[in-house]
mmCIF file of C-alpha atoms and ligand atoms in Angstrom:
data_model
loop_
_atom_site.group_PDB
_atom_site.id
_atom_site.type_symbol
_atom_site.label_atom_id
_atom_site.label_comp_id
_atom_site.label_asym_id
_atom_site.label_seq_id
_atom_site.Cartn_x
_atom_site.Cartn_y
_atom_site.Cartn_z
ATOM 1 C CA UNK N 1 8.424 10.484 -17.717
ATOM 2 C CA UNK N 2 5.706 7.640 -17.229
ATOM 3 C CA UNK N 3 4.228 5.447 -14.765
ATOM 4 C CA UNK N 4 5.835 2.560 -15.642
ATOM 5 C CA UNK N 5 9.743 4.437 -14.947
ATOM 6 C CA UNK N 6 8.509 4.275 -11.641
ATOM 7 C CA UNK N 7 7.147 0.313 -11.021
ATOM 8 C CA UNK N 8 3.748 1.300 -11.784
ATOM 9 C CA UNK N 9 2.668 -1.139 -14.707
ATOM 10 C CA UNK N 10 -1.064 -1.824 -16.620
ATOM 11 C CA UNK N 11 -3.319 -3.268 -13.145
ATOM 12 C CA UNK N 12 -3.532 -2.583 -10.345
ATOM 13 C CA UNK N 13 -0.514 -1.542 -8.131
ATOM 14 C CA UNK N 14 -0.204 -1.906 -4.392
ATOM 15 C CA UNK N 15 1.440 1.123 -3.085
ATOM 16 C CA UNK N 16 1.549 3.020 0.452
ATOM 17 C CA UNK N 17 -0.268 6.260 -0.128
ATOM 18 C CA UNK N 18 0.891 9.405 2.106
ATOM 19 C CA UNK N 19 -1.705 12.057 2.764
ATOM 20 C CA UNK N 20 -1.343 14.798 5.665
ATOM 21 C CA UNK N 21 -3.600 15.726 7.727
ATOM 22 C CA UNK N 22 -2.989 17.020 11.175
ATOM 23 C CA UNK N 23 -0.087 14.703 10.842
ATOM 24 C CA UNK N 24 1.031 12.248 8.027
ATOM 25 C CA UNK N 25 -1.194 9.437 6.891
ATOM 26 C CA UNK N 26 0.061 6.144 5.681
ATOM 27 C CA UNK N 27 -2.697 3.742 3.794
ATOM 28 C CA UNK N 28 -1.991 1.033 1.448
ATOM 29 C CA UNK N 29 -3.838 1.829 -1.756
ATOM 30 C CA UNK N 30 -4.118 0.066 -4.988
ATOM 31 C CA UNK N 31 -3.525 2.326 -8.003
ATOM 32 C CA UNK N 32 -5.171 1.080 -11.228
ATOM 33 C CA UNK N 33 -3.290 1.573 -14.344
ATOM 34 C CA UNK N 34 -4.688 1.322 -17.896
ATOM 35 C CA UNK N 35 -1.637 2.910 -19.428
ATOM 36 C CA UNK N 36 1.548 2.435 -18.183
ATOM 37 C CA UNK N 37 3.136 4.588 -20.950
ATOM 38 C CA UNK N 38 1.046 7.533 -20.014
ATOM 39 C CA UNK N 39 0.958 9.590 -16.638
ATOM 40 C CA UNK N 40 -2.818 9.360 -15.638
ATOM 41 C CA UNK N 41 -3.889 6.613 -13.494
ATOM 42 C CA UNK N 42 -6.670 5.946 -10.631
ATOM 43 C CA UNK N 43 -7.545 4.803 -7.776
ATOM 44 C CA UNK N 44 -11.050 4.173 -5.862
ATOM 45 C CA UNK N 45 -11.317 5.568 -2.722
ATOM 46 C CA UNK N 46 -13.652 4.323 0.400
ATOM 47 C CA UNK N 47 -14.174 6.779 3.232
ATOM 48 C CA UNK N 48 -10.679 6.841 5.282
ATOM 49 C CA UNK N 49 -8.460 9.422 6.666
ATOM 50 C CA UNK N 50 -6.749 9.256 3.305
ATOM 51 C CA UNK N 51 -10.259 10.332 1.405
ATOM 52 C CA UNK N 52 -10.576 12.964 4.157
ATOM 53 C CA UNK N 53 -7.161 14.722 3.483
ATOM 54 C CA UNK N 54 -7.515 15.075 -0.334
ATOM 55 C CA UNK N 55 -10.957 16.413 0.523
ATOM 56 C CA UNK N 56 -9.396 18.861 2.898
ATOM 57 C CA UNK N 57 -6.149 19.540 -0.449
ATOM 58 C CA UNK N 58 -3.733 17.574 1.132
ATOM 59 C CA UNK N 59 -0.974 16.344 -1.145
ATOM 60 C CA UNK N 60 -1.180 12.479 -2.516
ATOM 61 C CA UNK N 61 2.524 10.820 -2.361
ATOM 62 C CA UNK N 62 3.312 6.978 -3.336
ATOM 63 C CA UNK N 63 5.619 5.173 -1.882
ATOM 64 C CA UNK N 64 6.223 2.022 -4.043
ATOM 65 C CA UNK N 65 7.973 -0.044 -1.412
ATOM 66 C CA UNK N 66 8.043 -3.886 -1.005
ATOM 67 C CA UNK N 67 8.311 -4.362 2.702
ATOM 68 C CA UNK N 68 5.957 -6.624 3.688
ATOM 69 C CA UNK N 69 6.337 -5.354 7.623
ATOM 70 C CA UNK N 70 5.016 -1.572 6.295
ATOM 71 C CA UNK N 71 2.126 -3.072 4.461
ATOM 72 C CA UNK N 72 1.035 -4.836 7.519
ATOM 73 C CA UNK N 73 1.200 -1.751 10.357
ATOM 74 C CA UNK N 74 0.049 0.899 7.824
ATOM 75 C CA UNK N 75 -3.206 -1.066 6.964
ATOM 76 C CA UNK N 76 -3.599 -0.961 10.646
ATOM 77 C CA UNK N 77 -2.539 1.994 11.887
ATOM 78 C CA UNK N 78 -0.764 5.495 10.514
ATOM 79 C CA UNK N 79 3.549 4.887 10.491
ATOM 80 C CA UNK N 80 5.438 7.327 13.032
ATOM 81 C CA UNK N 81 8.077 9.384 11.841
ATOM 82 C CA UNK N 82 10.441 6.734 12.573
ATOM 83 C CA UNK N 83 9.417 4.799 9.930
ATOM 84 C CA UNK N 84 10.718 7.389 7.633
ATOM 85 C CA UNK N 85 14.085 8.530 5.520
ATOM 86 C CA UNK N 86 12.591 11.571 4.658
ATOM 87 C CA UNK N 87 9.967 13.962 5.723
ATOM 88 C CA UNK N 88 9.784 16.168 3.164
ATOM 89 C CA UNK N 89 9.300 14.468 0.730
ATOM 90 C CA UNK N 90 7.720 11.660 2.452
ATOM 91 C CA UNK N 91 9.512 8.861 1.845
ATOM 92 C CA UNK N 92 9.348 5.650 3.904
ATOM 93 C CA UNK N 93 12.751 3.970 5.059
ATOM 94 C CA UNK N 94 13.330 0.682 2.393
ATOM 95 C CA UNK N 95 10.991 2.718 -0.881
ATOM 96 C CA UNK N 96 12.126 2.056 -4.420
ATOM 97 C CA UNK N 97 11.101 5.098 -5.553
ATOM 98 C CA UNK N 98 8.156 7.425 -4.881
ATOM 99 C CA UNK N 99 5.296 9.398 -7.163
ATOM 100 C CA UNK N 100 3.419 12.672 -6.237
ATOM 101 C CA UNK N 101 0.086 12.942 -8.083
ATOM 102 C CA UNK N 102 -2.311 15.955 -8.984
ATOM 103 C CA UNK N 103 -5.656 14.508 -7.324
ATOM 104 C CA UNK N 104 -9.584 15.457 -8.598
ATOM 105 C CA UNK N 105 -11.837 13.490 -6.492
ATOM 106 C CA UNK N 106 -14.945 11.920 -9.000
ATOM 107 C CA UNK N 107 -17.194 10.005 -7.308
ATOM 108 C CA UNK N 108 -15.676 7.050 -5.662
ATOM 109 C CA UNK N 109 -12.733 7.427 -7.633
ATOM 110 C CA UNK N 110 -9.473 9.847 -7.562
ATOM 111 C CA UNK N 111 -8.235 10.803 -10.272
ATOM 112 C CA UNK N 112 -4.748 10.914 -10.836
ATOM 113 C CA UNK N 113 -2.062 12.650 -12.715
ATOM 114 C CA UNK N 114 1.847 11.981 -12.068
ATOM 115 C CA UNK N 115 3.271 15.313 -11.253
ATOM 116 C CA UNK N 116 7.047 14.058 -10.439
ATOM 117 C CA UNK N 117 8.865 11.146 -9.101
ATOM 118 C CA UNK N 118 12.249 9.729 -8.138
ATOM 119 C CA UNK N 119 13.828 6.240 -8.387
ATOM 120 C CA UNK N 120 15.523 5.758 -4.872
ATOM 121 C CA UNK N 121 17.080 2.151 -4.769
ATOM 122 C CA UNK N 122 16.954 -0.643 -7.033
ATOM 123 C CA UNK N 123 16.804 -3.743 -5.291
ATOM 124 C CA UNK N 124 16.026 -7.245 -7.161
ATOM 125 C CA UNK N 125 14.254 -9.883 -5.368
ATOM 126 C CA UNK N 126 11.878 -12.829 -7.472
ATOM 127 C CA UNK N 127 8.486 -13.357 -6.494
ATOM 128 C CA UNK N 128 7.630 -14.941 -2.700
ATOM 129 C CA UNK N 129 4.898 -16.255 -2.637
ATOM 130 C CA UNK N 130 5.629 -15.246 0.943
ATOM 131 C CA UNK N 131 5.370 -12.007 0.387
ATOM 132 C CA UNK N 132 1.812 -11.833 -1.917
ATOM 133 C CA UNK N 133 0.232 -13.817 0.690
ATOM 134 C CA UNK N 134 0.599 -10.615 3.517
ATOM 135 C CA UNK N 135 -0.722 -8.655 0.758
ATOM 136 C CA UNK N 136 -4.058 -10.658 0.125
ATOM 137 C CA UNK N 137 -4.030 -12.019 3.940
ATOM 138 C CA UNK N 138 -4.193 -7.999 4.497
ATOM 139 C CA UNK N 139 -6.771 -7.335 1.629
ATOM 140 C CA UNK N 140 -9.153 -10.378 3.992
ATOM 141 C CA UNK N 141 -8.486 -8.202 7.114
ATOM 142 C CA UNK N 142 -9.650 -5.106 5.996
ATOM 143 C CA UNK N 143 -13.042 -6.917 4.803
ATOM 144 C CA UNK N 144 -13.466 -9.279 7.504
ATOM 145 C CA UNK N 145 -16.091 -7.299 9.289
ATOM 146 C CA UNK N 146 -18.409 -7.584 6.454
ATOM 147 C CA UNK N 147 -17.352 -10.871 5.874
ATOM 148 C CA UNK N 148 -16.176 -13.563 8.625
ATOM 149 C CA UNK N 149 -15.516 -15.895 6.525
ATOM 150 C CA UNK N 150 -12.696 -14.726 5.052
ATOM 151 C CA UNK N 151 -10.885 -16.095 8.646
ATOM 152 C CA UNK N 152 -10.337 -19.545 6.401
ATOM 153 C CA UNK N 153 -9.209 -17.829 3.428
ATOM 154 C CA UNK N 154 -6.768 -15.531 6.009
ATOM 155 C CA UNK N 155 -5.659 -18.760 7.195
ATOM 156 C CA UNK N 156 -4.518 -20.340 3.985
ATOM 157 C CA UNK N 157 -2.456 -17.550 3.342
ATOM 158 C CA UNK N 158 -0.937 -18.129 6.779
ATOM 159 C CA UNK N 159 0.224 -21.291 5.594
ATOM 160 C CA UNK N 160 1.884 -19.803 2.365
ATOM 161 C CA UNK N 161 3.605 -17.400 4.353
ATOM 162 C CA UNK N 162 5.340 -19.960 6.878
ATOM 163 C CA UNK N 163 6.275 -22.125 3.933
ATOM 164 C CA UNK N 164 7.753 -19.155 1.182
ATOM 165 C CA UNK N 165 7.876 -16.202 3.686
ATOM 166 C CA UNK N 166 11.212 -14.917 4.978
ATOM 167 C CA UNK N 167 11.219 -12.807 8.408
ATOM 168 C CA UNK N 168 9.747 -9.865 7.678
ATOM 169 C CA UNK N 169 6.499 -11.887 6.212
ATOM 170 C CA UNK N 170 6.734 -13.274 9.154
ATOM 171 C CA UNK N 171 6.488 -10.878 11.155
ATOM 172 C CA UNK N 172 4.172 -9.017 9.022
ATOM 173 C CA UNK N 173 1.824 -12.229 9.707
ATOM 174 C CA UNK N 174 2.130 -11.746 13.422
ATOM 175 C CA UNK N 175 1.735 -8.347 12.938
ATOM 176 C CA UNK N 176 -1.824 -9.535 10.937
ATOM 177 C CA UNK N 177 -2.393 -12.163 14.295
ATOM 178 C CA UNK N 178 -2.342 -9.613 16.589
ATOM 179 C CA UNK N 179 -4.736 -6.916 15.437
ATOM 180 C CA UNK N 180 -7.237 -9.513 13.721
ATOM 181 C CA UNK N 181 -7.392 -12.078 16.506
ATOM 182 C CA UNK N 182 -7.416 -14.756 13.912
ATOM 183 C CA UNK N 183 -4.416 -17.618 14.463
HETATM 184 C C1 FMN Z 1 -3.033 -4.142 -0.181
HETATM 185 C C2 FMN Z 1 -4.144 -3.206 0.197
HETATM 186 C C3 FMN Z 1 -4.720 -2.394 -0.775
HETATM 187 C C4 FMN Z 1 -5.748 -1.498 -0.458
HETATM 188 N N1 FMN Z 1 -6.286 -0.721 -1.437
HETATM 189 C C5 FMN Z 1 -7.260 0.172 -1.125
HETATM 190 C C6 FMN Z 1 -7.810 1.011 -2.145
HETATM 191 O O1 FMN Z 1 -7.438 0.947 -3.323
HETATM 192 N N2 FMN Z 1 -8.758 1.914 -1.769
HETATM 193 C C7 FMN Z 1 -9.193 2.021 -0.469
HETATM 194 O O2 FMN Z 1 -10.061 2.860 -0.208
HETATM 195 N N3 FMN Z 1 -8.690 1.219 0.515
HETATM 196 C C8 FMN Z 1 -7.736 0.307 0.216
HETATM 197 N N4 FMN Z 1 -7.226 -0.504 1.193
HETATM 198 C C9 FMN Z 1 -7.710 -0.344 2.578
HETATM 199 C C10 FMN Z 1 -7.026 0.818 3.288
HETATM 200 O O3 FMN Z 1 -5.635 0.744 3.212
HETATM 201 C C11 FMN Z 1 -7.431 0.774 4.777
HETATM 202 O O4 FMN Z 1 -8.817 0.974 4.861
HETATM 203 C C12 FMN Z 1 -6.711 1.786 5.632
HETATM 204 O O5 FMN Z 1 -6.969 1.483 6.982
HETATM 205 C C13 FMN Z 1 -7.125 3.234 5.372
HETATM 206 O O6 FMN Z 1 -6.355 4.028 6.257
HETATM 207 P P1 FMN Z 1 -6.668 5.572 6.552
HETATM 208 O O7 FMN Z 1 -8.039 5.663 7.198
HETATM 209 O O8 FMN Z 1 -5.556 5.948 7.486
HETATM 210 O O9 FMN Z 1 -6.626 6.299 5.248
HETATM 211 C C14 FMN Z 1 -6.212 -1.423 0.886
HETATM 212 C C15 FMN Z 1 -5.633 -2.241 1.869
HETATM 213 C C16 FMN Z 1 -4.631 -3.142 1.529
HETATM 214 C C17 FMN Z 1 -4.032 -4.011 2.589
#
């Protein structure tokens, strides 16, 4: 077993991270990879419900899933149970596979070790340029308070994603509209 057997290559890895707390708690998280061949990996952690779980021992659950739609509501918001195939393990409806780690919290960082994973689906799709655009349109909206300028970079990838987006990025970007404010 290794990272990469489950999508999770050398960088840094956008996944949906699943943490429970009085209920389940869905965050996009990037985890960083230096060995792809190994099972350790980390991520950094700002204060969030998902920090405040693993404080509290909850478990730490990846969901490596390409859906631009559950990118966009989890950044905003936690996913109901609707959203799901599986409680137990969590597993959200459309994942290619999904990872449970050991977690140590160090400093700003978790540290992580894979404990056990499955493959669930193996769907090919090429890059969209489409679909990377939600993903760093999302990454602008989560900083946007510190920074409003990042409203004309949020914008630019508005135009990527009505030129290579299919519907879901679409909708993801409304989704991104809507809770931002930004057109
Ligand atoms: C693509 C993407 C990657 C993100 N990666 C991280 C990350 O690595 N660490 C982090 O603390 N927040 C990250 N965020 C921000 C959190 O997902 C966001 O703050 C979320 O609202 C936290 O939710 P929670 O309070 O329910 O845990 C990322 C957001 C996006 C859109």
């Amino acid at each position: 077993m290794r990272l990469r057997d489950f999508g999770l290559w050398n960088g840094i890895n956008e996944v949906i991270v699943i943490t429970k707390g009085e209920k389940l708690n869905t965050a996009p998280i990037g985890i960083i990879v230096e060995n792809e061949d190994g099972l350790n990996a980390k991520a950094k952690l700002y204060a969030s419900h998902t920090r405040q779980n693993l404080e509290k021992g909850s478990f730490f659950i990846a969901n490596i899933i390409r859906d631009p739609i559950i990118f966009a509501i989890s950044t905003f918001e936690d996913l109901s149970e609707e959203f799901f195939e599986s409680l137990s393990p969590p597993v959200i409806k459309g994942s290619l596979a999904y990872c449970e780690f050991e977690v140590k919290l160090n400093g700003l960082y978790a540290d992580l070790r894979l404990l056990n994973g499955k493959i669930i689906r193996n769907e090919l799709r090429a890059v969209n340029r489409g679909f990377n655009a939600v993903i760093e349109a999302l990454i602008y909206a989560t900083r946007l308070k510190m920074n409003p300028k990042l409203a004309e970079k949020i914008r630019e990838c508005y135009e990527i994603i009505e030129k290579c987006g299919g519907e879901k990025e679409k909708e993801a970007m409304e989704i991104i509209k809507e809770r931002i404010g930004i057109r």
